[in-house]
C-alpha cells in the first residue's frame, strides 16, 4: 500500500515537473527564433499535435515560402491518392492488325536504377506490329521557372510520356569508357568541359580522367524514343500521329512505393515530375502536371487556408510558394490516410547532416522528414517522435539566408531535439 502511494506521489511530481518544463521550452524556442540570425532571414515554423489538435509552436506559419524539394510531399499525397499499389506502365489496345500503345509517364523503362522490364517483355512477346503514339503529353520538357543552365545536370532531365534510361546518358570508367545508351558513345569527347552537354545538341564533353559515374540529360524526341525502343526490343516500331479510338487497357509495372522511396530518399526530381504525369493518366487520356494538381487542389485539398502556388512536382522552380501551415495540413492528411508503418518507412530519417539514407541500427532516430534546399533556402517538413512516444507534425521553413546551410540545419536539429526531449 505504501509502495503504491509512493508511486502515485512520484508520478504526480514528475508530471508537475514536465508540465512546468513545457512552457519554458516554448519560451526558449520562441526566444531563439528572435535571435539576430533569424532577423536577417525569413523563417516560419509550425508544430502541431495531431492527436489533440494543439499547436505547440507557430511563427509565420501562414506566410508563403519557396519550398524547394518539400513540394515532393504534395506530390506524394497526389500520387498516393490517384495511383494503385503498382504503377501504370503502359496503355495499350489491340486492333485486328496492330497493337497501339501510348505512354503513361512511367519513368522506370530502362532506368539505370529500376531497370523494370514489364512493359518491354510485353512488347517483345506480342506478335502484332507495335504502333507508338506520343502526342498525349501536354507539358513541355521542363517545368516553369526551372533554371535554364541546369539542362546539363543529372537532377534536371527532360520530362515526357515514355522516358527511357531516365532520360540521361550514364557514363563511367571501366576497362573502357562505358556509355548507356551506347548510341551516344560516338558523341562524347574528353576535354576540360565548359558544359557537360551542348545546349541544343546531344554532344557531350567529359573530363579526361573520370572518377565518378556521370549522368547527363539528353535531348529527347519521338524519333529517339522509337530508335531506342527498336534497339531494345529488336523489332520494328511505328510512330503514329493517330491512335485507336477503342478503350485502352492498362499494363501495370513495379510497386508505386518503390518510386515514392526513390523520390523521397534521393530527392529525385525526375521521379517526382513523372509521378505527377502518372497520376494524371488515371484522370484522362492526356498527361499533364496541371491536370493532377488541379484535381487534387479542387477535390482533396480545397480546405487549405492558404492556397499554394504549386507549379511543379519536384520543387525545382522558385515560382512555387507554400506556407508551413499548408505543409503541415498535407502531412496531417498523410498521417491519417496511410498506415503508420508504411508512412515512416517511406520517409527518410533526418539529422543535421541531412537525409539519413542508410540508418545506423544502433541510433534511435526521431525525425522523419523531407528536406528541401536550393540557394539561400533550406526547409524541413515531417514528423517528430518525442521521448514519451507522441508524434508531432512540423514544418520548419527558412528562406533568404546568407549563412552556410549547415548552420541552418544545426539550428533546426537543436529546436526539434529540444521538443523531442521535453515531450
PDB file of N, CA, C and O in Angstrom, residues 1-15:
ATOM      1  N   UNK A   1       0.824  -1.201   0.000  1.00  0.00           N
ATOM      2  CA  UNK A   1       0.000   0.000   0.000  1.00  0.00           C
ATOM      3  C   UNK A   1       0.860   1.253   0.000  1.00  0.00           C
ATOM      4  O   UNK A   1       0.640   2.191  -0.769  1.00  0.00           O
ATOM      5  N   UNK A   2       1.926   1.233   0.880  1.00  0.00           N
ATOM      6  CA  UNK A   2       2.825   2.388   0.951  1.00  0.00           C
ATOM      7  C   UNK A   2       3.570   2.576  -0.365  1.00  0.00           C
ATOM      8  O   UNK A   2       3.790   3.691  -0.811  1.00  0.00           O
ATOM      9  N   UNK A   3       3.955   1.417  -0.989  1.00  0.00           N
ATOM     10  CA  UNK A   3       4.663   1.498  -2.265  1.00  0.00           C
ATOM     11  C   UNK A   3       3.751   2.100  -3.339  1.00  0.00           C
ATOM     12  O   UNK A   3       4.190   2.878  -4.189  1.00  0.00           O
ATOM     13  N   UNK A   4       2.473   1.711  -3.303  1.00  0.00           N
ATOM     14  CA  UNK A   4       1.519   2.218  -4.276  1.00  0.00           C
ATOM     15  C   UNK A   4       1.358   3.731  -4.136  1.00  0.00           C
ATOM     16  O   UNK A   4       1.375   4.462  -5.132  1.00  0.00           O
ATOM     17  N   UNK A   5       1.241   4.187  -2.894  1.00  0.00           N
ATOM     18  CA  UNK A   5       1.123   5.630  -2.651  1.00  0.00           C
ATOM     19  C   UNK A   5       2.372   6.368  -3.099  1.00  0.00           C
ATOM     20  O   UNK A   5       2.309   7.464  -3.665  1.00  0.00           O
ATOM     21  N   UNK A   6       3.530   5.733  -2.856  1.00  0.00           N
ATOM     22  CA  UNK A   6       4.798   6.349  -3.246  1.00  0.00           C
ATOM     23  C   UNK A   6       4.877   6.513  -4.759  1.00  0.00           C
ATOM     24  O   UNK A   6       5.321   7.546  -5.281  1.00  0.00           O
ATOM     25  N   UNK A   7       4.412   5.475  -5.486  1.00  0.00           N
ATOM     26  CA  UNK A   7       4.414   5.549  -6.944  1.00  0.00           C
ATOM     27  C   UNK A   7       3.520   6.679  -7.449  1.00  0.00           C
ATOM     28  O   UNK A   7       3.854   7.396  -8.395  1.00  0.00           O
ATOM     29  N   UNK A   8       2.348   6.829  -6.799  1.00  0.00           N
ATOM     30  CA  UNK A   8       1.418   7.902  -7.186  1.00  0.00           C
ATOM     31  C   UNK A   8       2.062   9.264  -6.967  1.00  0.00           C
ATOM     32  O   UNK A   8       2.003  10.166  -7.806  1.00  0.00           O
ATOM     33  N   UNK A   9       2.729   9.408  -5.799  1.00  0.00           N
ATOM     34  CA  UNK A   9       3.370  10.688  -5.472  1.00  0.00           C
ATOM     35  C   UNK A   9       4.482  11.012  -6.460  1.00  0.00           C
ATOM     36  O   UNK A   9       4.588  12.128  -6.971  1.00  0.00           O
ATOM     37  N   UNK A  10       5.309   9.989  -6.753  1.00  0.00           N
ATOM     38  CA  UNK A  10       6.400  10.192  -7.718  1.00  0.00           C
ATOM     39  C   UNK A  10       5.843  10.576  -9.086  1.00  0.00           C
ATOM     40  O   UNK A  10       6.367  11.475  -9.762  1.00  0.00           O
ATOM     41  N   UNK A  11       4.777   9.903  -9.486  1.00  0.00           N
ATOM     42  CA  UNK A  11       4.161  10.184 -10.782  1.00  0.00           C
ATOM     43  C   UNK A  11       3.640  11.614 -10.832  1.00  0.00           C
ATOM     44  O   UNK A  11       3.814  12.313 -11.838  1.00  0.00           O
ATOM     45  N   UNK A  12       3.006  12.058  -9.754  1.00  0.00           N
ATOM     46  CA  UNK A  12       2.478  13.423  -9.701  1.00  0.00           C
ATOM     47  C   UNK A  12       3.614  14.453  -9.779  1.00  0.00           C
ATOM     48  O   UNK A  12       3.534  15.448 -10.497  1.00  0.00           O
ATOM     49  N   UNK A  13       4.700  14.168  -9.050  1.00  0.00           N
ATOM     50  CA  UNK A  13       5.848  15.085  -9.040  1.00  0.00           C
ATOM     51  C   UNK A  13       6.473  15.186 -10.436  1.00  0.00           C
ATOM     52  O   UNK A  13       6.775  16.269 -10.931  1.00  0.00           O
ATOM     53  N   UNK A  14       6.644  14.013 -11.067  1.00  0.00           N
ATOM     54  CA  UNK A  14       7.234  14.014 -12.402  1.00  0.00           C
ATOM     55  C   UNK A  14       6.342  14.737 -13.405  1.00  0.00           C
ATOM     56  O   UNK A  14       6.826  15.475 -14.261  1.00  0.00           O
ATOM     57  N   UNK A  15       5.038  14.519 -13.291  1.00  0.00           N
ATOM     58  CA  UNK A  15       4.101  15.195 -14.192  1.00  0.00           C
ATOM     59  C   UNK A  15       4.146  16.696 -13.991  1.00  0.00           C
ATOM     60  O   UNK A  15       4.112  17.473 -14.949  1.00  0.00           O
TER      61      UNK A  15
END
